[in-house]
Coordinates of C-alpha atoms in Angstrom, one line a residue:
Chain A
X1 CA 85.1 81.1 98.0
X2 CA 81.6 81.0 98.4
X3 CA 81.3 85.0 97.7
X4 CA 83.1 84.4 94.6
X5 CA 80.0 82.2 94.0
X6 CA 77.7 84.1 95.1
X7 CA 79.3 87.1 93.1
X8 CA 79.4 84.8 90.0
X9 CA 75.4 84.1 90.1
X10 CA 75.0 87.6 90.8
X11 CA 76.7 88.7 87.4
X12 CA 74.8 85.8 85.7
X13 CA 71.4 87.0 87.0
X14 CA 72.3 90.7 85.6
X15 CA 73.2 89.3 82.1
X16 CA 69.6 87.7 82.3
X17 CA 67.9 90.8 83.3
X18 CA 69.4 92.6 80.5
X19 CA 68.4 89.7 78.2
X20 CA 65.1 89.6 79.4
X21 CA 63.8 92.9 79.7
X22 CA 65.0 93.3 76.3
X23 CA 62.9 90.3 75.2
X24 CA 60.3 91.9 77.2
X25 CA 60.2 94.9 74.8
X26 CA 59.7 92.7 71.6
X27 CA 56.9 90.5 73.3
X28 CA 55.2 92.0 75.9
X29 CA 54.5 95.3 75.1
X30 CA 55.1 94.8 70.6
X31 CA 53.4 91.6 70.7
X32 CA 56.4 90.0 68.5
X33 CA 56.4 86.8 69.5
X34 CA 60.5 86.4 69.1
X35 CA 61.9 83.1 69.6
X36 CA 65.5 84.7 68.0
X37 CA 66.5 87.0 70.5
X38 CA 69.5 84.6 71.5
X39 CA 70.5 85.5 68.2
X40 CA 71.3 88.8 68.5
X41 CA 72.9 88.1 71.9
X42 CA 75.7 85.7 69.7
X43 CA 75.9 88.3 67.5
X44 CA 77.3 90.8 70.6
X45 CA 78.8 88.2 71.9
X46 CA 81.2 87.4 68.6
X47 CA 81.3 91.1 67.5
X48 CA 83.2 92.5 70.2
X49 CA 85.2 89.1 71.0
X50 CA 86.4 89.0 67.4
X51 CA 87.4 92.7 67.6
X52 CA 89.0 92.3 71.0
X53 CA 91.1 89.2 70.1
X54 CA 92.0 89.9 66.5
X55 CA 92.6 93.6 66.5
X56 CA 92.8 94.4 70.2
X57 CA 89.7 96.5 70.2
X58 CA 88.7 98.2 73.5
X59 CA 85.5 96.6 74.9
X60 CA 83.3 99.6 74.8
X61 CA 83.6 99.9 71.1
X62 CA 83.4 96.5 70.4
X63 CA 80.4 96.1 73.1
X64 CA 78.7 99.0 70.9
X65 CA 79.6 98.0 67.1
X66 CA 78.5 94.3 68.3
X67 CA 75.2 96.6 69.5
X68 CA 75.2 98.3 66.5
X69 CA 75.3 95.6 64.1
X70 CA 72.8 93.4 65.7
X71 CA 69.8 96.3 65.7
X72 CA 70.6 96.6 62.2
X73 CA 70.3 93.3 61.7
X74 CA 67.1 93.1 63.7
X75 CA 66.1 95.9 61.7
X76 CA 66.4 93.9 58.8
X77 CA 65.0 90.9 59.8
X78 CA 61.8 93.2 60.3
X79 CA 61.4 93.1 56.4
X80 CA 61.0 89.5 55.8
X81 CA 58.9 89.0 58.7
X82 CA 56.5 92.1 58.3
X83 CA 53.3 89.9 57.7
X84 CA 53.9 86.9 60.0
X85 CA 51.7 87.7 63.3
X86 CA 52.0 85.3 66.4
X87 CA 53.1 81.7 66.3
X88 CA 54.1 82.4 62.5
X89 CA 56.7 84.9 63.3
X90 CA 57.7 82.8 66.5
X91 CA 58.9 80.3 63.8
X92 CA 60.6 82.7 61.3
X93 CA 62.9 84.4 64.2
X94 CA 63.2 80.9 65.7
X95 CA 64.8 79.8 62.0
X96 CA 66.8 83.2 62.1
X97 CA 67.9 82.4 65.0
X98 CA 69.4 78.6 63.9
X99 CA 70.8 80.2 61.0
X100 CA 72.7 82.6 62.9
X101 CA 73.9 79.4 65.1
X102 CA 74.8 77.5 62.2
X103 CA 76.9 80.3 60.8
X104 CA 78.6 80.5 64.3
X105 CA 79.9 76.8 63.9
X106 CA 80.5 76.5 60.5
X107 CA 82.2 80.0 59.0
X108 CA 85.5 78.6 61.0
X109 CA 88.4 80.3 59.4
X110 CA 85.9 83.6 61.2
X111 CA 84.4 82.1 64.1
X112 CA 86.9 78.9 64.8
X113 CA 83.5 76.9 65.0
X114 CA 82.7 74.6 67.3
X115 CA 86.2 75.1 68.7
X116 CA 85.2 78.4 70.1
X117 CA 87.2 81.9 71.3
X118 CA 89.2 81.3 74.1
X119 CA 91.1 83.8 75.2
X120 CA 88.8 86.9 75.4
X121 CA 90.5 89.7 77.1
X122 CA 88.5 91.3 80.5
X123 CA 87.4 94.4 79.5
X124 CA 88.5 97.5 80.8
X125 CA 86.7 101.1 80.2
X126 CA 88.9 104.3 80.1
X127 CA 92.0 102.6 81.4
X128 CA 89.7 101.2 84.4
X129 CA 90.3 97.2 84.4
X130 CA 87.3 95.5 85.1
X131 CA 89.4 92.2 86.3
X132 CA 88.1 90.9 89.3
X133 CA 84.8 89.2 90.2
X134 CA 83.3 91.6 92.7
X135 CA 84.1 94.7 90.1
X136 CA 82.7 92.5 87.0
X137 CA 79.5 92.6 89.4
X138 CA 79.5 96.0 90.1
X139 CA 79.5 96.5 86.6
X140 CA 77.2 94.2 85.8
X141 CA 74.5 96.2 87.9
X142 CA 75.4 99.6 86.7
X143 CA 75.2 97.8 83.4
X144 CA 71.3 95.9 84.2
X145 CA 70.1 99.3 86.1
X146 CA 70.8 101.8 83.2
X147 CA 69.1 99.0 80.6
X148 CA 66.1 98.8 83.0
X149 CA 65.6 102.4 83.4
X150 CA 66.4 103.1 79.7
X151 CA 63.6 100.8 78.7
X152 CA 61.3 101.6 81.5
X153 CA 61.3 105.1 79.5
X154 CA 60.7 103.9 76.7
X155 CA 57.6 101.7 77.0
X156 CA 56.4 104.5 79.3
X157 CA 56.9 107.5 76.7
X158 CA 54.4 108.2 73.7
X159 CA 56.6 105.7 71.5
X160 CA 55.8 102.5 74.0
X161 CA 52.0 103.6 73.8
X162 CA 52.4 103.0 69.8
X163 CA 53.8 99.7 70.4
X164 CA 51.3 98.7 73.3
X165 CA 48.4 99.8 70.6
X166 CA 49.8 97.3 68.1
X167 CA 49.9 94.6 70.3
X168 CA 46.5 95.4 71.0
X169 CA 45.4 95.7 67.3
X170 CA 47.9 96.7 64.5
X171 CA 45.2 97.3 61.9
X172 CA 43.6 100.1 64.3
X173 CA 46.5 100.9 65.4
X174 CA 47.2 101.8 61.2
X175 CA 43.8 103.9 60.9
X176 CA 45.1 106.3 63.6
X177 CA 47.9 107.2 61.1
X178 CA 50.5 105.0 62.6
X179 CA 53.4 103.8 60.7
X180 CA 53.0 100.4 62.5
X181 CA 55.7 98.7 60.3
X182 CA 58.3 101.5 61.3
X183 CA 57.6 101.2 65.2
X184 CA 57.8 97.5 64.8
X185 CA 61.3 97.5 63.4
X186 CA 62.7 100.2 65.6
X187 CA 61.4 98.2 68.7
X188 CA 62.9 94.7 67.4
X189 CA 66.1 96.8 66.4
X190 CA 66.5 98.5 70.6
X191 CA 65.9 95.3 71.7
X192 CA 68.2 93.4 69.8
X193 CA 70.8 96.5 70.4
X194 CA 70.3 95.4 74.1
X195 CA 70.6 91.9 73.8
X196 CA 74.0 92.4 72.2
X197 CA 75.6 94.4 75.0
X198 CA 74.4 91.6 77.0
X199 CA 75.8 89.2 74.5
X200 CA 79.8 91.1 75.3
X201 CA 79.1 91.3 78.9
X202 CA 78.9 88.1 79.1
X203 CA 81.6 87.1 76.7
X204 CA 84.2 89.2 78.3
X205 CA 83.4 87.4 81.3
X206 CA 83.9 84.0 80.8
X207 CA 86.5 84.7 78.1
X208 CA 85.5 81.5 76.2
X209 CA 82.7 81.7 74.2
X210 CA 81.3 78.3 71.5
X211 CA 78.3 78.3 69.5
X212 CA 76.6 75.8 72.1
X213 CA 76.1 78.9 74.5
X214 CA 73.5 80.1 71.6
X215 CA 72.0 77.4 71.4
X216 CA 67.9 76.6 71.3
X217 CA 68.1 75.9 75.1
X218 CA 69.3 79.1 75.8
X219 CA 66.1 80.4 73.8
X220 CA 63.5 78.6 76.1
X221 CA 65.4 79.8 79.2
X222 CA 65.2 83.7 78.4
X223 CA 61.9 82.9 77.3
X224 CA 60.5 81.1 80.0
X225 CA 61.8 84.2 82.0
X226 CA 59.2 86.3 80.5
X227 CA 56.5 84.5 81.0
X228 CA 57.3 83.7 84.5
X229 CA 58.0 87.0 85.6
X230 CA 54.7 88.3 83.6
X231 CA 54.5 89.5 79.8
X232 CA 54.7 93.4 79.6
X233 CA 56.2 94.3 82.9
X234 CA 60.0 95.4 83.1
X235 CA 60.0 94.1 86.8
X236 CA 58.4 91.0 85.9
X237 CA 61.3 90.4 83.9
X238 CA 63.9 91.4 86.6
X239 CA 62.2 88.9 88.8
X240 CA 61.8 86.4 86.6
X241 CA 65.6 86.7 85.2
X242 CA 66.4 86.5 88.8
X243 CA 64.3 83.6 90.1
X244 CA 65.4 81.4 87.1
X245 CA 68.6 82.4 87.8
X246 CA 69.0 81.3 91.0
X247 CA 66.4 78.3 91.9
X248 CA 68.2 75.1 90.1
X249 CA 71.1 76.8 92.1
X250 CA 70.7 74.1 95.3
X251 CA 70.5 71.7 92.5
X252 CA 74.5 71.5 92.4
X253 CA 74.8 70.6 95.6
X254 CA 72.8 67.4 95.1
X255 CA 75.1 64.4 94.9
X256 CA 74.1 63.3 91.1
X257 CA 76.3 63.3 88.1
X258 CA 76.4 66.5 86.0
X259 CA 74.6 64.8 83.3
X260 CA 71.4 64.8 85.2
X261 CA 71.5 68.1 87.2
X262 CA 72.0 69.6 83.8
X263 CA 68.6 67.7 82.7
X264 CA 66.9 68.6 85.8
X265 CA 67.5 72.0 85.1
X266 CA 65.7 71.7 82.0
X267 CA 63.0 70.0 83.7
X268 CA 62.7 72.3 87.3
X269 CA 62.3 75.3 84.8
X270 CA 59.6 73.2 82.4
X271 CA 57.7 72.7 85.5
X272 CA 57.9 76.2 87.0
X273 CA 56.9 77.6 83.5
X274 CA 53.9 75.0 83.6
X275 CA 53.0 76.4 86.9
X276 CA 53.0 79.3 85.9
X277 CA 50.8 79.0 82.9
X278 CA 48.1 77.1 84.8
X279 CA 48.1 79.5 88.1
X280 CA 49.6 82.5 87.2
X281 CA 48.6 83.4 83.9
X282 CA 49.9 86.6 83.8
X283 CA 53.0 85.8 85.5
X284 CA 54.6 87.0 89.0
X285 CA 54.4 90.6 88.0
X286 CA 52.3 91.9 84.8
X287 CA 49.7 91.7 83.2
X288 CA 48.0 88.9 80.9
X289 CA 48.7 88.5 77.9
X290 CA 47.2 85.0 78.0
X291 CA 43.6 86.5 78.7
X292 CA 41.7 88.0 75.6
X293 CA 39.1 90.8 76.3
X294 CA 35.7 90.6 74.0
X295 CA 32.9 92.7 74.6
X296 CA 33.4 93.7 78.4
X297 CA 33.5 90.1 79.1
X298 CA 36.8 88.6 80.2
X299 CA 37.7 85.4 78.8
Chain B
X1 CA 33.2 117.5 46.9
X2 CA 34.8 115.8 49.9
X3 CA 35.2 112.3 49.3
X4 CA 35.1 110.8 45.7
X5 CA 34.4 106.6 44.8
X6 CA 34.8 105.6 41.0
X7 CA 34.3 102.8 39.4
X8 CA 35.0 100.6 42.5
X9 CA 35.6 97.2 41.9
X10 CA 36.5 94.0 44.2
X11 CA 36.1 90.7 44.3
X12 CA 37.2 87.6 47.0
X13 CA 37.1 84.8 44.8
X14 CA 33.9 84.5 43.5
X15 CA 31.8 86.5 45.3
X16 CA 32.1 90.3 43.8
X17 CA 31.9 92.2 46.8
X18 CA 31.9 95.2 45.1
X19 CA 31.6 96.1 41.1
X20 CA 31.0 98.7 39.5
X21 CA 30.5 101.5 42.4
X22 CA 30.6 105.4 42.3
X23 CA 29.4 107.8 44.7
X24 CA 30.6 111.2 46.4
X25 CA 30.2 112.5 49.6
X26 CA 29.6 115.7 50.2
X27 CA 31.6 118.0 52.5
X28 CA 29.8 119.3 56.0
X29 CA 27.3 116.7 55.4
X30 CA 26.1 113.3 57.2
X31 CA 25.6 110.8 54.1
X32 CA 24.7 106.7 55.1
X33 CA 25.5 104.1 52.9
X34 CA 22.8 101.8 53.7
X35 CA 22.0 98.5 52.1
X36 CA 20.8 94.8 52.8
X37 CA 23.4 92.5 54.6
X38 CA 26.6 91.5 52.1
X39 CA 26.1 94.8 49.7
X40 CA 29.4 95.6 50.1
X41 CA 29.1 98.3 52.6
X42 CA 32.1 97.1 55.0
X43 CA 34.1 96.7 52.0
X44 CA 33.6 100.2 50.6
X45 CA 34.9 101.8 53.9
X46 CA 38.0 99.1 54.0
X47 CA 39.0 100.4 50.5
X48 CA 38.9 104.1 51.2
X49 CA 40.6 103.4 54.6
X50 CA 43.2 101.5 52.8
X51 CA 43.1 97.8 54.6
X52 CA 41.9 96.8 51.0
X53 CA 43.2 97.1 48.0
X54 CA 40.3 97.5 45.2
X55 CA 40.4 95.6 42.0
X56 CA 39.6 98.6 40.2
X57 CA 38.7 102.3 40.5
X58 CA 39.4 105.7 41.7
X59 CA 39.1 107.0 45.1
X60 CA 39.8 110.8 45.9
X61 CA 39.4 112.7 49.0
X62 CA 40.0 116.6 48.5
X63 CA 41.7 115.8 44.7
X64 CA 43.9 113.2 46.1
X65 CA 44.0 109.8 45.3
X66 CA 43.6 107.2 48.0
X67 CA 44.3 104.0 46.6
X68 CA 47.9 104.0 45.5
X69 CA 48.6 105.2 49.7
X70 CA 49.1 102.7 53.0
X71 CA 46.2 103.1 55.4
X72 CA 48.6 105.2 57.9
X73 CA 49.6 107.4 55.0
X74 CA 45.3 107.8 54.2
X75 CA 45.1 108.3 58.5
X76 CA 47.0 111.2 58.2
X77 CA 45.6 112.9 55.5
X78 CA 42.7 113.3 58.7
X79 CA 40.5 110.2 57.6
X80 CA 39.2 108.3 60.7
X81 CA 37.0 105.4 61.4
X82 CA 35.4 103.0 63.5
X83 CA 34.8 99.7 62.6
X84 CA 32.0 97.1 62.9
X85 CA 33.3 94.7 65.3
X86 CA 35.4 97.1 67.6
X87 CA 38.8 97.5 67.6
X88 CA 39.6 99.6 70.9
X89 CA 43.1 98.7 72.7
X90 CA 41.7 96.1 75.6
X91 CA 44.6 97.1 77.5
X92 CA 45.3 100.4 77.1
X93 CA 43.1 102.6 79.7
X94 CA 40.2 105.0 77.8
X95 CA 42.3 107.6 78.8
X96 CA 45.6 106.1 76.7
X97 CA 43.1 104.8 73.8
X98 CA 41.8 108.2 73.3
X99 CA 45.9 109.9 73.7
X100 CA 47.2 107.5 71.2
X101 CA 44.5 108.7 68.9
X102 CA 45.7 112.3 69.0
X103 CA 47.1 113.9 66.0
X104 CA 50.3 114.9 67.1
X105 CA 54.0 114.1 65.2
X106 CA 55.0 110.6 64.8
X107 CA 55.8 109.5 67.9
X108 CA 60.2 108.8 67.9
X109 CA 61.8 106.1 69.8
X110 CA 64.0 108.5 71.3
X111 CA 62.4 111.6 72.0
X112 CA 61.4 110.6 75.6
X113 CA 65.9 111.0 75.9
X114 CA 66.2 114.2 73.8
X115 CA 63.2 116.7 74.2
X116 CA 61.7 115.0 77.3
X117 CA 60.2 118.4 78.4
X118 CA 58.6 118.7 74.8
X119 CA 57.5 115.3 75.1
X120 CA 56.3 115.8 78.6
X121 CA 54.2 119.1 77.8
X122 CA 52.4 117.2 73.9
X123 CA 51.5 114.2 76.4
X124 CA 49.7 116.5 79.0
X125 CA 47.8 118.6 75.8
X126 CA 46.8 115.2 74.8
X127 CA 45.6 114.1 78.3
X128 CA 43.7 117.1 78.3
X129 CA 41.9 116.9 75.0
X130 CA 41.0 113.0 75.8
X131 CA 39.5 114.0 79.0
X132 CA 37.2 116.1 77.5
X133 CA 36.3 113.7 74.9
X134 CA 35.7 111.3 77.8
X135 CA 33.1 113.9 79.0
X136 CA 31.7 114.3 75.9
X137 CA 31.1 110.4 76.0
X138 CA 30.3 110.5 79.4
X139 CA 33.1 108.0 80.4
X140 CA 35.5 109.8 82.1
X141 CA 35.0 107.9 85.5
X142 CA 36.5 105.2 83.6
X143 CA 39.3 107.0 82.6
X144 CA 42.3 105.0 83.7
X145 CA 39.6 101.2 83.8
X146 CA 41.4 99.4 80.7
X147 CA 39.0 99.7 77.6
X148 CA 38.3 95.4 77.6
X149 CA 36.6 95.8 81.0
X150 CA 33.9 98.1 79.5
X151 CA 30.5 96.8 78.5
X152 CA 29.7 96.9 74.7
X153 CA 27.7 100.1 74.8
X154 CA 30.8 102.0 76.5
X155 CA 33.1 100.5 74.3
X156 CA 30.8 102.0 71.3
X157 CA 31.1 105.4 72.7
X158 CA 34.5 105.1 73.3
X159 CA 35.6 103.6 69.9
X160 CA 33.3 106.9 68.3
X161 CA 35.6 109.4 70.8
X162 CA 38.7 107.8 69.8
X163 CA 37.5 108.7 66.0
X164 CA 36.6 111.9 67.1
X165 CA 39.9 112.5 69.3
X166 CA 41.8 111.9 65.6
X167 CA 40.3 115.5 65.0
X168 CA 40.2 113.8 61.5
X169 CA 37.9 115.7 58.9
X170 CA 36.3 112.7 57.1
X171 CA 34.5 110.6 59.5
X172 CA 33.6 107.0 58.6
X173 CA 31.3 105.2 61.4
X174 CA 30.4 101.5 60.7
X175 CA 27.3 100.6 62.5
X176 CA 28.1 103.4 65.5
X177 CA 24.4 102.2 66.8
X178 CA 24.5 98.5 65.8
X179 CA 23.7 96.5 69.3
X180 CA 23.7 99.8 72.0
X181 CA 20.3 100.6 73.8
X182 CA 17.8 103.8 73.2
X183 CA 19.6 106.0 75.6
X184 CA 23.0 105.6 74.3
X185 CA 21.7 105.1 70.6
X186 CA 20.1 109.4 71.4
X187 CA 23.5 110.3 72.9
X188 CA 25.4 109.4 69.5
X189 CA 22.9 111.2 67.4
X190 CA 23.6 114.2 69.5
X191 CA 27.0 113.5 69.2
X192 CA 26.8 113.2 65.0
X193 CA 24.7 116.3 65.1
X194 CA 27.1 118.4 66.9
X195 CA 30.0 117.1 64.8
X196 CA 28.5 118.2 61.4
X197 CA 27.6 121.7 63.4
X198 CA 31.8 121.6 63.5
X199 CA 32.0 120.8 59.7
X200 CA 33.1 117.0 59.8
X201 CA 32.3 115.3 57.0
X202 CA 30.3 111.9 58.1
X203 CA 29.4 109.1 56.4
X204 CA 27.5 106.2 58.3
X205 CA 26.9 102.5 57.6
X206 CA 23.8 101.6 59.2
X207 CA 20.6 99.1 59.6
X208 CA 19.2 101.4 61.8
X209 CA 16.6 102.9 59.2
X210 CA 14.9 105.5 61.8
X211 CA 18.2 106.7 62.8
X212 CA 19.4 107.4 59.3
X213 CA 16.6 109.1 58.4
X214 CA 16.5 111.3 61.2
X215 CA 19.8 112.1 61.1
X216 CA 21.3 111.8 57.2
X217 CA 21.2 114.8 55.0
X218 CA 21.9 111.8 51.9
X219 CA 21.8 108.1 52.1
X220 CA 23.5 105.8 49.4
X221 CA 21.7 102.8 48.7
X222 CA 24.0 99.8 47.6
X223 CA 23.0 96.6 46.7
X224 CA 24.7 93.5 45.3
X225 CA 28.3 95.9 45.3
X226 CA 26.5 98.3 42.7
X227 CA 25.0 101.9 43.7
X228 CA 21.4 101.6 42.9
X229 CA 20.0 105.0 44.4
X230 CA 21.4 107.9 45.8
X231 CA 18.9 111.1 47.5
X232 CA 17.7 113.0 50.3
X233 CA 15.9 110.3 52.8
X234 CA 12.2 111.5 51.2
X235 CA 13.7 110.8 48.1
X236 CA 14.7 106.8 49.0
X237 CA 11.9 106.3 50.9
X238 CA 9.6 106.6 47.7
X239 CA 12.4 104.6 45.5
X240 CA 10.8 101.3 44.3
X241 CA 14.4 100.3 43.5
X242 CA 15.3 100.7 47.2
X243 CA 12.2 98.8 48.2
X244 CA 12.2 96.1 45.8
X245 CA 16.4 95.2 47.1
X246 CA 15.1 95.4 50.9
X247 CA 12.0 93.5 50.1
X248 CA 12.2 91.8 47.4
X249 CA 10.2 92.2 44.0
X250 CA 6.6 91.1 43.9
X251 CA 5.8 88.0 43.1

């Protein structure tokens, strides 16, 4: 019982890795300040659910049109957004990403609203049933590891120097001939593309999915992930998924009703990420994002 | 005829920046735009660069014009600047500020998965050509120190090798000696010298009157967003018009 438990926070702290490092690519090392991300996790989420209940849809391709659909719609949300910078943009994604929710529990005859999709079938790739907990884990790793070495590449690789320079300063960033709008979308589109194969992981897991799991709340916890494990660091972000993961954990075993662990939840990671902010600016791992550099001197 | 302005006009609400300005620049030459505080200088090298558009006017570098394009598209044609207040990447190392300036391809999402040897051997060309601009500089002890740790005078030089490392043909320098001591203020005079000895075409904002005149084979005067001389440093240095804007009229 209690490795099922185990095994079960395990697979949950590998759906926030791949969330998070994902996020990571979009804040830390874009400078997109995206408070929608969840969004594009629903959007994996319902893609490949919808596909696997209504037309029976093996999970790999619905995992990857689910993928598919949401960089394109991060792609797109690139155009309205193209001139909001910092806190601005944080509130247009944070808008896309209510609409998106709102969509989820009101298009019923698609979605069944706030009823939800119970019933999601456990995946299975090439005939190889992923049914039990401790092979939904193993998966889950194979899955976290190949997103964390994919996008270790990529902010390492000539492409993740463009998107570190804009960050830095988009308008130099332009003068050197780059096509700072086109790096901007491709990087929002990867990581959404991400965010969605987290989104069917984790739907084919639990096998129930409603729009409350994509909620604002969900938003704040990725998000305080990032910040705790440090901005701009793909192991920050494994660390932090992890740590947030597991430390209301001993929470449960407190003898309160549900009603208040669930709020002190919300509270333990309010104060960590407070903690954080005063003490460890740039996070456990990383580097600071909070700090601004003028003229040699370091404010 | 390298670089073109006609007609130039712009205006932020009231204040006319710029009206009415024409001027060319000549290629293989160093020409300064020079010209009291609020002339229109900065605004001048933001509308050729692209970051503004003008109200009116023509500009044309090599026959093509410049203001209809997006200030990557104008980058590419190999048109570089610095600017006033620097813009280096705080925290990027030299080393990376100077790669990133390299005139390579666009840089794909995906070509670190599908040529990574190709990739692999363009990145090592470019650490190799920003290490020697990092000599050039003399910075290349701070090669992998992020750029926001340098002092002001470092980041200077490094903002002018970054320009440089864009192997761009055009060169537009805002202020490269603004606020850097005599030592490093002779080094970037060298450093101009050598680049019109190369062929660059320069052109200079700059207070620094002894500078420009040492070093400027033309100087632009602007004043109030118009032209009002153009000549060989002799030449302005004998303009009453020139004297009259930086000095006023007598009473």
């Amino acid at each position: 019982m209690i490795e099922t438990y185990l095994l079960h926070l395990f697979i949950i702290a590998c759906l926030y890795v791949i969330l998070t490092t994902s996020l990571n690519l979009a804040i830390g090392y874009t400078g997109l300040l995206n408070l929608g991300h969840i969004a594009f996790y629903a959007i994996g989420a319902y893609t490949s659910s919808l596909l696997a209940l209504n037309f029976g849809v093996p999970f790999w391709i619905g995992a990857l049109a689910g993928a598919t659909l949401a960089a394109i719609v991060g792609y797109l949300l690139s155009y309205p957004t193209i001139k909001l910078k910092g806190d601005y943009l944080a509130l247009g994604t944070l808008g896309f990403s209510i609409i998106v929710e709102s969509v989820l529990k009101n298009w019923v005859s698609l979605t069944r609203g706030p009823l939800g999709l119970p019933g999601i079938p456990k995946p299975s790739i090439f005939g190889f049933a992923i049914d039990t907990i401790p092979k939904y884990a193993l998966f889950g790793l194979i899955l976290a590891v190949l997103v964390y070495i994919v996008l270790e590449i990529v902010v390492r690789s000539p492409f993740g120097r463009v998107l570190q320079a804009i960050r830095d300063d988009e308008m130099a960033a332009k003068t050197l001939g780059k096509d700072t709008f086109n790096a901007k979308a491709k990087a929002l589109a990867l990581s959404a593309f991400i965010a969605a194969i987290g989104g069917s992981y984790y739907a084919h897991y639990v096998t129930f999915i409603d729009p409350t799991f994509f909620s604002i709340l969900e938003t704040i916890l990725i998000f305080s992930m990032v910040i705790v494990g440090g901005t701009a660091s793909m192991l920050g972000s494994v660390a932090g998924a992890v740590l947030l993961t597991l430390l209301p954990e001993p929470l449960r075993f407190l003898p309160f009703p549900s009603s208040i662990i669930g709020g002190m939840r919300q509270a333990l990671y309010a104060l960590l990420l407070v903690l954080v902010i005063r003490w460890r600016p740039q996070g456990l791992i990383g580097e600071n994002t909070f700090k601004k550099f003028k003229n040699g001197v370091k404010r | 005829m390298s670089l073109t302005v006609k007609n130039l006009k712009r205006s932020f609400g009231g204040v006319e920046a710029v009206k009415n300005c024409s001027f060319k620049v000549k290629q293989g030459k160093i020409t300064a735009l020079i010209g009291p505080n609020g002339a229109g200088k900065t605004t001048v090298f933001n509308i050729i660069t692209g970051i503004i558009r003008p109200d009116a006017g023509n500009i044309t570098f090599k026959g093509e014009p410049l203001i209809v394009l997006q200030t990557h598209e104008i980058a590419r044609l190999s048109i570089a600047r610095t600017f006033q207040l620097l813009k280096l990447f705080p925290k990027l190392t030299c080393l990376e500020n100077l790669m990133i300036a390299h005139p390579g391809k666009d840089e794909k999402m995906f070509d670190c998965f599908l040529k990574p040897k190709k990739i692999r051997a363009e990145d090592e060309a470019k650490r190799a050509r920003a290490l020697e601009l990092l000599k050039v500089v003399d910075l290349e002890r701070y090669k992998d120190e992020k750029a926001g740790n340098l002092s002001y005078g470092q980041q200077k030089l490094l903002d002018i090798a970054r320009c440089l490392a864009t192997e761009a043909n055009l060169l537009l320098f805002d202020e490269p000696v603004a606020g850097v001591n005599p030592i490093v203020r002779e080094r970037i005079k060298k450093l101009l010298k050598e680049l019109k000895q190369q062929g660059k075409t320069i052109l200079i904002i700059e207070h620094d009157m002894r500078f420009v005149m040492d070093l400027c084979d033309e100087i632009i005067v602007l004043d109030h967003g118009v032209e009002i001389a153009t000549g060989t440093p002799a030449k302005i240095k004998k303009n009453k018009k020139v004297i009259e804007a930086y000095l006023g009229v007598d009473a």
